[in-house]
PDB file of C-alpha atoms and ligand atoms in Angstrom:
ATOM      1  CA  MET A  30      -4.180  18.297  -7.316  1.00  0.00           C
ATOM      2  CA  LYS A  31      -1.354  18.984  -4.855  1.00  0.00           C
ATOM      3  CA  TRP A  32      -0.194  16.113  -2.678  1.00  0.00           C
ATOM      4  CA  VAL A  33      -1.315  17.838   0.519  1.00  0.00           C
ATOM      5  CA  ASN A  34      -4.869  18.065  -0.836  1.00  0.00           C
ATOM      6  CA  HIS A  35      -4.761  14.452  -2.110  1.00  0.00           C
ATOM      7  CA  GLU A  36      -3.706  13.354   1.388  1.00  0.00           C
ATOM      8  CA  VAL A  37      -6.300  15.418   3.274  1.00  0.00           C
ATOM      9  CA  VAL A  38      -9.249  14.738   0.930  1.00  0.00           C
ATOM     10  CA  THR A  39      -8.515  10.994   0.640  1.00  0.00           C
ATOM     11  CA  GLY A  40      -7.856  10.545   4.360  1.00  0.00           C
ATOM     12  CA  VAL A  41     -11.025  12.393   5.369  1.00  0.00           C
ATOM     13  CA  ILE A  42     -13.250  10.570   2.844  1.00  0.00           C
ATOM     14  CA  VAL A  43     -11.994   7.140   3.976  1.00  0.00           C
ATOM     15  CA  TYR A  44     -12.140   8.075   7.666  1.00  0.00           C
ATOM     16  CA  ALA A  45     -15.707   9.356   7.218  1.00  0.00           C
ATOM     17  CA  ALA A  46     -16.632   6.103   5.467  1.00  0.00           C
ATOM     18  CA  VAL A  47     -15.095   3.616   7.926  1.00  0.00           C
ATOM     19  CA  GLN A  48     -14.413   5.728  11.058  1.00  0.00           C
ATOM     20  CA  ASP A  49     -11.113   3.987  11.689  1.00  0.00           C
ATOM     21  CA  PRO A  50      -7.799   5.886  11.486  1.00  0.00           C
ATOM     22  CA  LEU A  51      -5.711   2.972  10.197  1.00  0.00           C
ATOM     23  CA  PRO A  52      -7.584   2.465   6.896  1.00  0.00           C
ATOM     24  CA  ALA A  53      -7.502   6.253   6.461  1.00  0.00           C
ATOM     25  CA  LEU A  54      -3.717   6.133   6.916  1.00  0.00           C
ATOM     26  CA  TYR A  55      -3.320   3.242   4.433  1.00  0.00           C
ATOM     27  CA  SER A  56      -5.437   5.131   1.872  1.00  0.00           C
ATOM     28  CA  MET A  57      -3.339   8.263   2.383  1.00  0.00           C
ATOM     29  CA  ALA A  58      -0.235   6.225   1.491  1.00  0.00           C
ATOM     30  CA  GLY A  59      -2.002   5.026  -1.663  1.00  0.00           C
ATOM     31  CA  ALA A  60      -3.129   8.574  -2.457  1.00  0.00           C
ATOM     32  CA  ILE A  61       0.369   9.599  -3.544  1.00  0.00           C
ATOM     33  CA  MET A  62       1.263   6.351  -5.334  1.00  0.00           C
ATOM     34  CA  PRO A  63       0.066   7.303  -8.865  1.00  0.00           C
ATOM     35  CA  ASP A  64       2.251  10.442  -8.810  1.00  0.00           C
ATOM     36  CA  LYS A  65       5.166   8.634  -7.108  1.00  0.00           C
ATOM     37  CA  LEU A  66       5.193   6.057  -9.917  1.00  0.00           C
ATOM     38  CA  GLU A  67       5.694   8.865 -12.446  1.00  0.00           C
ATOM     39  CA  GLY A  68       8.920   9.982 -10.837  1.00  0.00           C
ATOM     40  CA  ASN A  69      10.043  13.479  -9.943  1.00  0.00           C
ATOM     41  CA  PRO A  70       8.964  16.377 -12.216  1.00  0.00           C
ATOM     42  CA  ARG A  71      12.041  18.293 -11.031  1.00  0.00           C
ATOM     43  CA  SER A  72      14.366  15.532 -12.218  1.00  0.00           C
ATOM     44  CA  ASN A  73      16.876  16.115 -15.024  1.00  0.00           C
ATOM     45  CA  ASP A  74      14.472  15.207 -17.797  1.00  0.00           C
ATOM     46  CA  TYR A  75      11.267  17.223 -17.301  1.00  0.00           C
ATOM     47  CA  TRP A  76       9.872  16.309 -20.739  1.00  0.00           C
ATOM     48  CA  SER A  77      10.356  12.599 -20.099  1.00  0.00           C
ATOM     49  CA  TRP A  78       8.362  13.011 -16.872  1.00  0.00           C
ATOM     50  CA  ARG A  79       5.771  15.159 -18.680  1.00  0.00           C
ATOM     51  CA  SER A  80       5.218  12.442 -21.311  1.00  0.00           C
ATOM     52  CA  ARG A  81       4.450   9.936 -18.515  1.00  0.00           C
ATOM     53  CA  HIS A  82       2.305  12.395 -16.497  1.00  0.00           C
ATOM     54  CA  ARG A  83      -1.146  10.952 -15.746  1.00  0.00           C
ATOM     55  CA  GLY A  84      -0.426   7.975 -18.001  1.00  0.00           C
ATOM     56  CA  TRP A  85      -0.536   4.287 -17.018  1.00  0.00           C
ATOM     57  CA  SER A  86       0.246   5.220 -13.377  1.00  0.00           C
ATOM     58  CA  HIS A  87      -3.171   6.936 -13.260  1.00  0.00           C
ATOM     59  CA  TRP A  88      -5.043   4.110 -15.003  1.00  0.00           C
ATOM     60  CA  PRO A  89      -7.859   3.089 -12.615  1.00  0.00           C
ATOM     61  CA  MET A  90      -8.144  -0.430 -14.078  1.00  0.00           C
ATOM     62  CA  LEU A  91      -4.675  -1.223 -12.710  1.00  0.00           C
ATOM     63  CA  TYR A  92      -5.738  -0.354  -9.162  1.00  0.00           C
ATOM     64  CA  LEU A  93      -9.122  -2.073  -9.583  1.00  0.00           C
ATOM     65  CA  LEU A  94      -7.224  -5.253 -10.560  1.00  0.00           C
ATOM     66  CA  LEU A  95      -4.934  -4.909  -7.536  1.00  0.00           C
ATOM     67  CA  LEU A  96      -7.973  -4.181  -5.351  1.00  0.00           C
ATOM     68  CA  GLY A  97      -9.645  -7.339  -6.637  1.00  0.00           C
ATOM     69  CA  LEU A  98      -6.518  -9.373  -5.840  1.00  0.00           C
ATOM     70  CA  GLN A  99      -6.381  -7.918  -2.335  1.00  0.00           C
ATOM     71  CA  LEU A 100     -10.071  -8.689  -1.757  1.00  0.00           C
ATOM     72  CA  ARG A 101      -9.365 -12.246  -2.961  1.00  0.00           C
ATOM     73  CA  ILE A 102      -6.576 -12.515  -0.363  1.00  0.00           C
ATOM     74  CA  LEU A 103      -9.009 -11.340   2.313  1.00  0.00           C
ATOM     75  CA  ASP A 104     -11.681 -13.723   1.032  1.00  0.00           C
ATOM     76  CA  GLY A 105      -9.210 -16.614   1.193  1.00  0.00           C
ATOM     77  CA  GLY A 106      -9.496 -16.469   4.945  1.00  0.00           C
ATOM     78  CA  VAL A 107      -5.790 -16.931   5.670  1.00  0.00           C
ATOM     79  CA  ALA A 108      -5.516 -14.994   8.934  1.00  0.00           C
ATOM     80  CA  ALA A 109      -1.815 -14.241   8.445  1.00  0.00           C
ATOM     81  CA  PHE A 110      -2.631 -12.266   5.300  1.00  0.00           C
ATOM     82  CA  PHE A 111      -5.612 -10.363   6.712  1.00  0.00           C
ATOM     83  CA  ASP A 112      -3.653  -7.258   7.749  1.00  0.00           C
ATOM     84  CA  LEU A 113      -1.641  -7.280   4.540  1.00  0.00           C
ATOM     85  CA  GLY A 114      -4.814  -7.624   2.465  1.00  0.00           C
ATOM     86  CA  ASN A 115      -6.515  -4.883   4.455  1.00  0.00           C
ATOM     87  CA  ILE A 116      -3.577  -2.530   3.911  1.00  0.00           C
ATOM     88  CA  GLY A 117      -3.611  -3.366   0.196  1.00  0.00           C
ATOM     89  CA  VAL A 118      -7.349  -2.741  -0.121  1.00  0.00           C
ATOM     90  CA  TYR A 119      -7.166   0.744   1.389  1.00  0.00           C
ATOM     91  CA  PHE A 120      -3.921   1.507  -0.455  1.00  0.00           C
ATOM     92  CA  CYS A 121      -5.738   0.796  -3.752  1.00  0.00           C
ATOM     93  CA  ILE A 122      -8.779   2.816  -2.634  1.00  0.00           C
ATOM     94  CA  GLY A 123      -6.404   5.722  -1.906  1.00  0.00           C
ATOM     95  CA  ALA A 124      -4.895   5.437  -5.401  1.00  0.00           C
ATOM     96  CA  LEU A 125      -8.375   5.307  -6.967  1.00  0.00           C
ATOM     97  CA  LEU A 126      -9.451   8.396  -5.001  1.00  0.00           C
ATOM     98  CA  HIS A 127      -6.253  10.130  -6.184  1.00  0.00           C
ATOM     99  CA  ILE A 128      -7.257   9.428  -9.788  1.00  0.00           C
ATOM    100  CA  ALA A 129     -10.819  10.665  -9.176  1.00  0.00           C
ATOM    101  CA  GLU A 130      -9.404  13.825  -7.562  1.00  0.00           C
ATOM    102  CA  ASP A 131      -7.105  14.372 -10.563  1.00  0.00           C
ATOM    103  CA  ALA A 132     -10.090  13.899 -12.897  1.00  0.00           C
ATOM    104  CA  VAL A 133     -11.667  17.125 -11.566  1.00  0.00           C
ATOM    105  CA  CYS A 134      -8.585  19.191 -12.399  1.00  0.00           C
ATOM    106  CA  GLY A 135      -7.570  17.667 -15.727  1.00  0.00           C
ATOM    107  CA  LYS A 136      -7.755  14.412 -17.645  1.00  0.00           C
ATOM    108  CA  VAL A 137      -6.845  10.909 -16.501  1.00  0.00           C
ATOM    109  CA  PRO A 138      -7.027   7.504 -18.208  1.00  0.00           C
ATOM    110  CA  PHE A 139     -10.261   5.570 -17.810  1.00  0.00           C
ATOM    111  CA  ILE A 140     -11.064   2.384 -19.752  1.00  0.00           C
ATOM    112  CA  THR A 141      -7.685   2.275 -21.503  1.00  0.00           C
ATOM    113  CA  PRO A 142      -4.409   3.963 -20.416  1.00  0.00           C
ATOM    114  CA  TRP A 143      -4.434   6.228 -23.483  1.00  0.00           C
ATOM    115  CA  GLN A 144      -8.130   7.272 -23.495  1.00  0.00           C
ATOM    116  CA  LYS A 145      -8.362  10.176 -21.043  1.00  0.00           C
ATOM    117  CA  VAL A 146     -11.439  11.673 -19.400  1.00  0.00           C
ATOM    118  CA  GLY A 147     -12.001  14.432 -16.868  1.00  0.00           C
ATOM    119  CA  ILE A 148     -13.119  17.995 -16.307  1.00  0.00           C
ATOM    120  CA  LYS A 149     -10.965  20.931 -15.341  1.00  0.00           C
ATOM    121  CA  LEU A 150     -12.835  22.601 -12.499  1.00  0.00           C
ATOM    122  CA  PHE A 151      -9.672  24.374 -11.308  1.00  0.00           C
ATOM    123  CA  ALA A 152      -5.947  24.673 -11.954  1.00  0.00           C
ATOM    124  CA  VAL A 153      -3.582  22.562  -9.832  1.00  0.00           C
ATOM    125  CA  GLY A 154      -2.282  24.604  -6.895  1.00  0.00           C
ATOM    126  CA  SER A 155      -4.886  27.356  -7.289  1.00  0.00           C
ATOM    127  CA  VAL A 156      -6.926  28.875  -4.468  1.00  0.00           C
ATOM    128  CA  THR A 157      -9.961  27.141  -5.983  1.00  0.00           C
ATOM    129  CA  GLU A 158      -8.252  23.760  -5.434  1.00  0.00           C
ATOM    130  CA  TYR A 159      -7.919  24.477  -1.702  1.00  0.00           C
ATOM    131  CA  ILE A 160     -11.529  25.708  -1.513  1.00  0.00           C
ATOM    132  CA  PHE A 161     -12.655  22.553  -3.371  1.00  0.00           C
ATOM    133  CA  SER A 162     -10.697  20.412  -0.891  1.00  0.00           C
ATOM    134  CA  ILE A 163     -12.226  22.202   2.107  1.00  0.00           C
ATOM    135  CA  VAL A 164     -15.730  21.730   0.640  1.00  0.00           C
ATOM    136  CA  VAL A 165     -15.095  17.976   0.120  1.00  0.00           C
ATOM    137  CA  VAL A 166     -13.785  17.661   3.695  1.00  0.00           C
ATOM    138  CA  LEU A 167     -16.826  19.501   5.109  1.00  0.00           C
ATOM    139  CA  LEU A 168     -19.242  17.468   2.951  1.00  0.00           C
ATOM    140  CA  SER A 169     -17.593  14.220   4.110  1.00  0.00           C
ATOM    141  CA  TYR A 170     -17.977  15.316   7.722  1.00  0.00           C
ATOM    142  CA  MET A 171     -21.596  16.378   7.191  1.00  0.00           C
ATOM    143  CA  ILE A 172     -22.506  13.119   5.420  1.00  0.00           C
ATOM    144  CA  GLN A 173     -20.779  11.078   8.132  1.00  0.00           C
ATOM    145  CA  ALA A 174     -22.519  13.083  10.860  1.00  0.00           C
ATOM    146  CA  GLY A 175     -25.873  12.560   9.147  1.00  0.00           C
ATOM    147  CA  LEU A 176     -26.382  16.262   8.540  1.00  0.00           C
ATOM    148  CA  VAL A 177     -27.064  15.638   4.839  1.00  0.00           C
ATOM    149  CA  LEU A 178     -28.337  12.637   2.843  1.00  0.00           C
ATOM    150  CA  LYS A 179     -30.541  11.412   5.683  1.00  0.00           C
TER     151      LYS A 179
HETATM  152 ZN1   ZN B   6      -1.833  12.532 -10.012  1.00  0.00          ZN
END
């Protein structure tokens, strides 16, 4: 999925869930992290990037571990770390949503970094990807507004 769609879909899903712009913003930052960790595909060594593409940087267990650590910080009750923990929680949720979004347009790691799962509903950057993103945004709005799943 293109970064713009990762940002929009992740931000809207989190905003619909918590109705607070800050967590949505934190999750949008996390939504580009798995791809950022891979480096730039337009760098000098495309094949080196390609070999890392959707590898350990897209391993959900890594972000679940980080999410658990952040929740532990929040649970610790140290007020000074509350904002930091909150940012970390939504950052990890953004990364996890990124991975889920990539799993509908290709394969991503699941239980182990090398065992990949996913379905290819559309090609990255295709018109179908943008239509899919619009549908997810509308569904998020409708669920949040109580128009469906009542
Ligand atoms: Zn990705």
